[in-house]
Amino acid sequence: MRKFDTDVLIKSESVIPIEIVESTKSIGDILLANLPFLLTIFIVISAATVTYRSNRKSVESQNELSRKALEEQADLASKSKAAEHENKISEFRHHWLQEVRDTASNLIQIIHECQYFTMTRNLANDRSKEMNSETSSSQVQSISDDLNESYSNLISKRAEFYKYHSKLCLLFKKDEVETKVLFDTLKVVKTNMGNLDSRCLDDSVISEITEELQVILKEEWEATKDRTWLSNT
């Protein structure tokens, strides 16, 4: 007799009906009977879970690497911009220092020339006062020409003094402590320019101005070197 796993009542054409009823199975039997299928499902789900977690970690890792790369790029860009800014300031300071040197050297030259033409004017004026009836007309003319030329040159050089003095003032901040002695000395030079009592050249005031400028320029140069060194680190 053949067996069928079914709950259906089967009737034969014979006189006596046959009823085959499947025996009741427990949950354990059902699980055991479907174990291969369940294992397959478990393996598939486990593999999918592992793959998902692996992909998620990979994505998170890539995102973290991208974030760090962007932060590094932003940091490098910021440092590069700051370094460029510092370099620009250093270039401006180098240019400024050169402007101070050129202006100061021109100003010292003008001071010397003003002293010279003040001296020659005063000496010519002295000679004119010594003229008398015995002085020849050619001597009178020569003294007059020297006096006029010296005075004209003094006026011209005095204008140049104001030009370079003003430029030097504009290269510094107003009322800086470091430049007080320098500009106080230049103020005395300006006041004494054209002094009728001057009969010689005064090199001491030029030396004083030069020394003060050396101190100022050295301090500014050291500050510029420090700034340049910091911008290159």
CSV table of C-alpha atoms in Angstrom, one decimal:
chain,number,residue,atom,x,y,z
A,1,MET,CA,0.0,0.0,0.0
A,2,ARG,CA,1.3,3.5,-0.9
A,3,LYS,CA,1.5,6.2,1.7
A,4,PHE,CA,0.6,9.9,1.1
A,5,ASP,CA,1.3,12.7,3.4
A,6,THR,CA,-2.1,14.4,3.4
A,7,ASP,CA,-5.0,15.1,5.5
A,8,VAL,CA,-7.5,14.5,2.7
A,9,LEU,CA,-10.0,11.7,3.0
A,10,ILE,CA,-9.6,9.4,0.1
A,11,LYS,CA,-12.4,7.2,-0.9
A,12,SER,CA,-11.9,4.2,-3.1
A,13,GLU,CA,-14.4,2.6,-5.4
A,14,SER,CA,-14.5,-0.4,-3.1
A,15,VAL,CA,-17.2,-1.0,-0.7
A,16,ILE,CA,-15.1,-0.1,2.4
A,17,PRO,CA,-13.7,3.5,2.4
A,18,ILE,CA,-10.1,4.1,3.5
A,19,GLU,CA,-9.1,7.1,5.6
A,20,ILE,CA,-5.5,8.0,5.9
A,21,VAL,CA,-4.7,10.7,8.5
A,22,GLU,CA,-1.2,12.1,8.9
A,23,SER,CA,0.1,11.8,12.3
A,24,THR,CA,0.6,15.1,14.3
A,25,LYS,CA,4.2,16.5,14.2
A,26,SER,CA,5.9,18.6,16.8
A,27,ILE,CA,7.7,21.9,16.3
A,28,GLY,CA,11.0,20.1,16.6
A,29,ASP,CA,10.1,17.7,13.9
A,30,ILE,CA,9.0,20.5,11.6
A,31,LEU,CA,12.3,22.4,12.3
A,32,LEU,CA,14.3,19.3,11.8
A,33,ALA,CA,12.6,18.5,8.6
A,34,ASN,CA,13.2,22.1,7.3
A,35,LEU,CA,16.7,22.4,8.7
A,36,PRO,CA,18.5,22.8,5.4
A,37,PHE,CA,16.1,25.5,4.3
A,38,LEU,CA,16.5,27.3,7.6
A,39,LEU,CA,20.2,27.1,7.5
A,40,THR,CA,20.2,28.5,4.0
A,41,ILE,CA,18.1,31.4,5.1
A,42,PHE,CA,20.4,32.0,8.1
A,43,ILE,CA,23.5,31.9,6.0
A,44,VAL,CA,21.9,34.3,3.5
A,45,ILE,CA,20.8,36.8,6.2
A,46,SER,CA,24.2,36.5,8.0
A,47,ALA,CA,26.0,37.1,4.7
A,48,ALA,CA,23.8,40.1,3.9
A,49,THR,CA,24.3,41.5,7.4
A,50,VAL,CA,28.1,41.1,7.3
A,51,THR,CA,28.1,42.7,3.8
A,52,TYR,CA,25.9,45.6,4.9
A,53,ARG,CA,28.1,46.3,8.0
A,54,SER,CA,31.3,45.9,6.0
A,55,ASN,CA,30.0,48.3,3.3
A,56,ARG,CA,28.7,50.7,6.0
A,57,LYS,CA,32.1,50.7,7.7
A,58,SER,CA,33.8,51.2,4.3
A,59,VAL,CA,31.5,54.2,3.5
A,60,GLU,CA,32.1,55.7,7.0
A,61,SER,CA,35.8,55.2,6.6
A,62,GLN,CA,35.8,56.9,3.2
A,63,ASN,CA,33.7,59.7,4.5
A,64,GLU,CA,36.1,60.2,7.4
A,65,LEU,CA,39.1,60.2,5.1
A,66,SER,CA,37.3,62.7,2.8
A,67,ARG,CA,36.5,64.9,5.8
A,68,LYS,CA,40.1,64.8,7.0
A,69,ALA,CA,41.4,65.5,3.5
A,70,LEU,CA,39.1,68.5,3.2
A,71,GLU,CA,40.1,69.7,6.7
A,72,GLU,CA,43.8,69.4,5.7
A,73,GLN,CA,43.2,71.2,2.4
A,74,ALA,CA,41.4,74.0,4.2
A,75,ASP,CA,44.2,74.2,6.8
A,76,LEU,CA,46.9,74.2,4.1
A,77,ALA,CA,44.9,76.9,2.2
A,78,SER,CA,44.6,79.0,5.4
A,79,LYS,CA,48.3,78.6,6.2
A,80,SER,CA,49.2,79.4,2.6
A,81,LYS,CA,47.0,82.5,2.6
A,82,ALA,CA,48.5,83.6,5.9
A,83,ALA,CA,52.0,83.0,4.6
A,84,GLU,CA,51.3,85.0,1.5
A,85,HIS,CA,49.9,87.8,3.6
A,86,GLU,CA,53.0,87.8,5.8
A,87,ASN,CA,55.2,87.7,2.7
A,88,LYS,CA,53.4,90.7,1.3
A,89,ILE,CA,53.8,92.6,4.5
A,90,SER,CA,57.5,91.7,4.5
A,91,GLU,CA,57.9,93.0,0.9
A,92,PHE,CA,56.1,96.2,1.9
A,93,ARG,CA,58.4,96.6,4.9
A,94,HIS,CA,61.5,96.0,2.7
A,95,HIS,CA,60.3,98.7,0.3
A,96,TRP,CA,59.5,101.0,3.2
A,97,LEU,CA,63.0,100.6,4.7
A,98,GLN,CA,64.5,101.4,1.3
A,99,GLU,CA,62.3,104.5,1.0
A,100,VAL,CA,63.5,105.7,4.4
A,101,ARG,CA,67.1,105.2,3.5
A,102,ASP,CA,66.8,107.0,0.2
A,103,THR,CA,64.8,109.9,1.7
A,104,ALA,CA,67.1,110.3,4.7
A,105,SER,CA,70.3,110.2,2.5
A,106,ASN,CA,68.8,112.9,0.2
A,107,LEU,CA,67.7,114.9,3.2
A,108,ILE,CA,71.2,114.8,4.7
A,109,GLN,CA,72.7,115.9,1.4
A,110,ILE,CA,70.3,118.9,1.3
A,111,ILE,CA,71.2,119.8,4.9
A,112,HIS,CA,74.8,119.9,4.0
A,113,GLU,CA,74.1,122.0,0.9
A,114,CYS,CA,71.9,124.4,2.9
A,115,GLN,CA,74.8,124.9,5.4
A,116,TYR,CA,77.2,125.5,2.5
A,117,PHE,CA,75.0,128.1,0.8
A,118,THR,CA,74.2,129.8,4.1
A,119,MET,CA,77.9,130.1,4.8
A,120,THR,CA,78.8,131.4,1.3
A,121,ARG,CA,75.9,134.0,1.5
A,122,ASN,CA,77.1,135.2,4.9
A,123,LEU,CA,80.7,135.5,3.7
A,124,ALA,CA,79.6,137.4,0.6
A,125,ASN,CA,77.5,139.6,2.8
A,126,ASP,CA,80.6,140.3,5.0
A,127,ARG,CA,82.6,141.2,2.0
A,128,SER,CA,79.9,143.6,0.8
A,129,LYS,CA,80.0,145.4,4.1
A,130,GLU,CA,83.7,145.8,3.8
A,131,MET,CA,83.4,147.6,0.4
A,132,ASN,CA,84.5,151.3,0.3
A,133,SER,CA,85.3,153.9,-2.2
A,134,GLU,CA,88.5,152.1,-3.2
A,135,THR,CA,86.7,148.9,-4.2
A,136,SER,CA,86.6,148.5,-7.9
A,137,SER,CA,83.4,148.1,-9.8
A,138,SER,CA,84.4,144.6,-10.9
A,139,GLN,CA,84.9,143.6,-7.3
A,140,VAL,CA,81.6,145.1,-6.3
A,141,GLN,CA,79.9,143.2,-9.1
A,142,SER,CA,81.6,139.9,-8.2
A,143,ILE,CA,80.6,140.3,-4.6
A,144,SER,CA,77.0,141.1,-5.6
A,145,ASP,CA,76.9,138.1,-7.9
A,146,ASP,CA,78.2,135.8,-5.2
A,147,LEU,CA,75.7,137.1,-2.7
A,148,ASN,CA,72.7,136.8,-5.1
A,149,GLU,CA,73.8,133.3,-6.3
A,150,SER,CA,74.3,132.0,-2.7
A,151,TYR,CA,70.9,133.4,-1.6
A,152,SER,CA,69.1,131.9,-4.7
A,153,ASN,CA,70.7,128.5,-4.1
A,154,LEU,CA,69.9,128.6,-0.4
A,155,ILE,CA,66.2,129.3,-1.2
A,156,SER,CA,66.1,126.4,-3.7
A,157,LYS,CA,67.8,124.0,-1.3
A,158,ARG,CA,65.6,125.1,1.5
A,159,ALA,CA,62.6,124.1,-0.5
A,160,GLU,CA,64.1,120.7,-1.2
A,161,PHE,CA,64.8,120.4,2.6
A,162,TYR,CA,61.1,120.9,3.3
A,163,LYS,CA,60.2,118.3,0.6
A,164,TYR,CA,62.4,115.5,2.0
A,165,HIS,CA,61.7,116.4,5.6
A,166,SER,CA,58.0,116.1,5.0
A,167,LYS,CA,58.4,112.8,3.1
A,168,LEU,CA,60.5,111.4,6.0
A,169,CYS,CA,57.7,112.5,8.4
A,170,LEU,CA,55.1,110.7,6.3
A,171,LEU,CA,57.1,107.5,6.3
A,172,PHE,CA,56.7,107.3,10.1
A,173,LYS,CA,53.7,107.4,12.5
A,174,LYS,CA,53.0,110.7,14.2
A,175,ASP,CA,54.7,111.1,17.6
A,176,GLU,CA,56.5,107.8,17.7
A,177,VAL,CA,58.8,107.5,20.6
A,178,GLU,CA,61.5,105.8,18.5
A,179,THR,CA,61.8,108.8,16.2
A,180,LYS,CA,61.4,111.7,18.7
A,181,VAL,CA,65.1,112.5,18.9
A,182,LEU,CA,65.5,112.4,15.1
A,183,PHE,CA,62.7,114.8,14.4
A,184,ASP,CA,63.6,117.1,17.3
A,185,THR,CA,67.1,117.4,15.8
A,186,LEU,CA,65.6,118.1,12.3
A,187,LYS,CA,63.4,120.7,13.9
A,188,VAL,CA,66.5,122.5,15.2
A,189,VAL,CA,68.2,122.2,11.8
A,190,LYS,CA,65.1,123.8,10.2
A,191,THR,CA,65.1,126.6,12.7
A,192,ASN,CA,68.8,127.5,12.2
A,193,MET,CA,68.7,127.2,8.4
A,194,GLY,CA,69.8,130.5,6.9
A,195,ASN,CA,71.3,131.7,10.2
A,196,LEU,CA,73.2,134.9,9.6
A,197,ASP,CA,75.8,134.0,12.2
A,198,SER,CA,76.9,130.8,10.4
A,199,ARG,CA,80.4,131.0,8.9
A,200,CYS,CA,81.2,127.2,8.8
A,201,LEU,CA,79.8,123.8,8.1
A,202,ASP,CA,78.4,121.8,11.0
A,203,ASP,CA,79.2,118.1,10.5
A,204,SER,CA,78.1,117.3,14.1
A,205,VAL,CA,74.4,117.7,13.4
A,206,ILE,CA,74.7,115.5,10.3
A,207,SER,CA,76.5,112.8,12.3
A,208,GLU,CA,73.8,113.0,15.0
A,209,ILE,CA,71.0,112.6,12.4
A,210,THR,CA,72.8,109.7,10.8
A,211,GLU,CA,73.3,107.9,14.1
A,212,GLU,CA,69.7,108.2,15.0
A,213,LEU,CA,68.6,106.9,11.6
A,214,GLN,CA,71.0,103.9,12.0
A,215,VAL,CA,69.3,103.0,15.3
A,216,ILE,CA,65.8,103.3,13.9
A,217,LEU,CA,66.6,101.4,10.7
A,218,LYS,CA,68.3,98.6,12.7
A,219,GLU,CA,65.3,98.1,14.9
A,220,GLU,CA,63.0,98.1,11.9
A,221,TRP,CA,65.2,95.7,10.0
A,222,GLU,CA,65.3,93.3,13.0
A,223,ALA,CA,61.5,93.4,13.1
A,224,THR,CA,61.3,92.7,9.4
A,225,LYS,CA,63.7,89.7,9.7
A,226,ASP,CA,61.6,88.2,12.5
A,227,ARG,CA,58.4,88.6,10.5
A,228,THR,CA,60.1,87.0,7.5
A,229,TRP,CA,61.4,84.1,9.6
A,230,LEU,CA,58.0,83.4,11.1
A,231,SER,CA,56.3,83.4,7.7
A,232,ASN,CA,58.7,80.8,6.4
A,233,THR,CA,58.2,78.3,9.3
